[in-house]
Amino acid sequence: MAKKSVASLQTGSKRLTKAIKMVKSPKTGAYTFVESVMDPDSVNDFFAKK
């Protein structure tokens, strides 16, 4: 599984990070990308989830 934290986005006084994770589908075996914009402290939890 590939992990990549792409960019730090800054909106007003709140700092956000966009994280992209590559996930393999158990049914077809194809890879899909899951994107999420979140607080920088939550990035490790996002990558730890399956």
N, CA and C atoms as an extended XYZ file, in Angstrom:
150
Properties=species:S:1:pos:R:3:atomname:S:1:resname:S:1:resid:I:1 pbc="F F F"
N         0.842       -1.167        0.000 N   MET     1
C         0.000        0.000        0.000 CA  MET     1
C         0.890        1.233        0.000 C   MET     1
N         0.649        2.118       -0.926 N   ALA     2
C         1.442        3.344       -1.033 CA  ALA     2
C         0.868        4.413       -0.123 C   ALA     2
N         1.742        5.202        0.438 N   LYS     3
C         1.325        6.284        1.312 CA  LYS     3
C         1.968        7.565        0.829 C   LYS     3
N         1.194        8.637        0.817 N   LYS     4
C         1.769        9.902        0.406 CA  LYS     4
C         0.944       11.045        0.985 C   LYS     4
N         1.596       11.946        1.655 N   SER     5
C         0.953       13.162        2.114 CA  SER     5
C         1.333       14.243        1.123 C   SER     5
N         0.347       14.793        0.427 N   VAL     6
C         0.626       15.601       -0.747 CA  VAL     6
C         0.932       17.052       -0.437 C   VAL     6
N         0.029       17.726        0.217 N   ALA     7
C         0.204       19.171        0.345 CA  ALA     7
C        -0.330       19.651        1.677 C   ALA     7
N         0.212       20.746        2.119 N   SER     8
C        -0.333       21.424        3.280 CA  SER     8
C        -1.171       22.583        2.768 C   SER     8
N        -2.448       22.533        3.062 N   LEU     9
C        -3.365       23.567        2.609 CA  LEU     9
C        -3.650       24.487        3.782 C   LEU     9
N        -3.642       25.766        3.538 N   GLN    10
C        -3.880       26.712        4.616 CA  GLN    10
C        -5.085       27.565        4.252 C   GLN    10
N        -6.142       27.480        5.052 N   THR    11
C        -7.345       28.269        4.825 CA  THR    11
C        -7.623       29.075        6.080 C   THR    11
N        -7.461       30.365        5.993 N   GLY    12
C        -7.699       31.216        7.153 CA  GLY    12
C        -6.728       30.891        8.263 C   GLY    12
N        -7.242       30.582        9.419 N   SER    13
C        -6.388       30.270       10.562 CA  SER    13
C        -6.250       28.765       10.771 C   SER    13
N        -6.934       27.961        9.950 N   LYS    14
C        -6.904       26.514       10.107 CA  LYS    14
C        -5.954       25.893        9.091 C   LYS    14
N        -5.075       25.016        9.524 N   ARG    15
C        -4.124       24.352        8.638 CA  ARG    15
C        -4.633       22.948        8.334 C   ARG    15
N        -4.696       22.603        7.052 N   LEU    16
C        -5.212       21.307        6.626 CA  LEU    16
C        -4.193       20.612        5.734 C   LEU    16
N        -4.273       19.280        5.687 N   THR    17
C        -3.396       18.473        4.846 CA  THR    17
C        -4.244       17.551        3.994 C   THR    17
N        -3.885       17.434        2.718 N   LYS    18
C        -4.566       16.502        1.826 CA  LYS    18
C        -3.738       15.234        1.758 C   LYS    18
N        -4.356       14.097        2.092 N   ALA    19
C        -3.657       12.808        2.089 CA  ALA    19
C        -4.301       11.897        1.050 C   ALA    19
N        -3.462       11.180        0.317 N   ILE    20
C        -3.937       10.246       -0.712 CA  ILE    20
C        -3.376        8.860       -0.382 C   ILE    20
N        -4.269        7.867       -0.356 N   LYS    21
C        -3.874        6.503       -0.026 CA  LYS    21
C        -4.317        5.579       -1.153 C   LYS    21
N        -3.460        4.657       -1.561 N   MET    22
C        -3.790        3.687       -2.591 CA  MET    22
C        -4.272        2.411       -1.900 C   MET    22
N        -5.481        1.949       -2.249 N   VAL    23
C        -6.099        0.798       -1.600 CA  VAL    23
C        -6.419       -0.259       -2.647 C   VAL    23
N        -6.078       -1.513       -2.337 N   LYS    24
C        -6.359       -2.619       -3.259 CA  LYS    24
C        -7.731       -3.199       -2.947 C   LYS    24
N        -8.552       -3.328       -3.979 N   SER    25
C        -9.892       -3.882       -3.817 CA  SER    25
C        -9.802       -5.391       -3.621 C   SER    25
N       -10.442       -5.918       -2.568 N   PRO    26
C       -10.380       -7.379       -2.346 CA  PRO    26
C       -11.165       -8.160       -3.400 C   PRO    26
N       -12.172       -7.533       -4.008 N   LYS    27
C       -13.025       -8.218       -4.972 CA  LYS    27
C       -12.353       -8.360       -6.338 C   LYS    27
N       -11.796       -7.263       -6.871 N   THR    28
C       -11.240       -7.289       -8.225 CA  THR    28
C        -9.721       -7.288       -8.259 C   THR    28
N        -9.088       -6.852       -7.171 N   GLY    29
C        -7.636       -6.773       -7.152 CA  GLY    29
C        -7.109       -5.476       -7.725 C   GLY    29
N        -8.001       -4.606       -8.191 N   ALA    30
C        -7.595       -3.321       -8.767 CA  ALA    30
C        -7.299       -2.323       -7.646 C   ALA    30
N        -6.461       -1.361       -7.930 N   TYR    31
C        -6.122       -0.332       -6.952 CA  TYR    31
C        -6.964        0.910       -7.182 C   TYR    31
N        -7.403        1.522       -6.091 N   THR    32
C        -8.130        2.784       -6.150 CA  THR    32
C        -7.449        3.763       -5.202 C   THR    32
N        -7.684        5.035       -5.442 N   PHE    33
C        -7.099        6.070       -4.610 CA  PHE    33
C        -8.166        6.679       -3.715 C   PHE    33
N        -7.859        6.791       -2.433 N   VAL    34
C        -8.760        7.403       -1.466 CA  VAL    34
C        -8.116        8.705       -1.026 C   VAL    34
N        -8.822        9.820       -1.229 N   GLU    35
C        -8.300       11.136       -0.866 CA  GLU    35
C        -9.097       11.697        0.294 C   GLU    35
N        -8.415       12.457        1.143 N   SER    36
C        -9.079       13.093        2.265 CA  SER    36
C        -8.314       14.341        2.671 C   SER    36
N        -9.048       15.393        3.046 N   VAL    37
C        -8.454       16.618        3.561 CA  VAL    37
C        -8.731       16.643        5.054 C   VAL    37
N        -7.672       16.759        5.851 N   MET    38
C        -7.822       16.634        7.298 CA  MET    38
C        -6.794       17.468        8.043 C   MET    38
N        -6.913       17.458        9.340 N   ASP    39
C        -5.966       18.094       10.240 CA  ASP    39
C        -4.640       17.322       10.176 C   ASP    39
N        -3.487       17.989       10.191 N   PRO    40
C        -2.204       17.276       10.095 CA  PRO    40
C        -1.980       16.222       11.183 C   PRO    40
N        -2.611       16.368       12.334 N   ASP    41
C        -2.451       15.385       13.410 CA  ASP    41
C        -3.163       14.065       13.105 C   ASP    41
N        -4.139       14.084       12.217 N   SER    42
C        -4.940       12.895       11.911 CA  SER    42
C        -4.384       12.066       10.759 C   SER    42
N        -3.298       12.505       10.135 N   VAL    43
C        -2.776       11.835        8.939 CA  VAL    43
C        -2.319       10.411        9.243 C   VAL    43
N        -1.607       10.207       10.326 N   ASN    44
C        -1.126        8.857       10.648 CA  ASN    44
C        -2.267        7.893       10.916 C   ASN    44
N        -3.349        8.366       11.548 N   ASP    45
C        -4.514        7.516       11.776 CA  ASP    45
C        -5.182        7.132       10.453 C   ASP    45
N        -5.223        8.078        9.518 N   PHE    46
C        -5.823        7.817        8.194 CA  PHE    46
C        -5.046        6.720        7.469 C   PHE    46
N        -3.714        6.783        7.504 N   PHE    47
C        -2.912        5.773        6.822 CA  PHE    47
C        -2.913        4.428        7.551 C   PHE    47
N        -3.166        4.420        8.860 N   ALA    48
C        -3.180        3.180        9.634 CA  ALA    48
C        -4.451        2.367        9.379 C   ALA    48
N        -5.554        3.038        9.034 N   LYS    49
C        -6.818        2.329        8.780 CA  LYS    49
C        -6.732        1.561        7.474 C   LYS    49
N        -7.412        0.411        7.443 N   LYS    50
C        -7.477       -0.374        6.206 CA  LYS    50
C        -8.838       -0.262        5.612 C   LYS    50
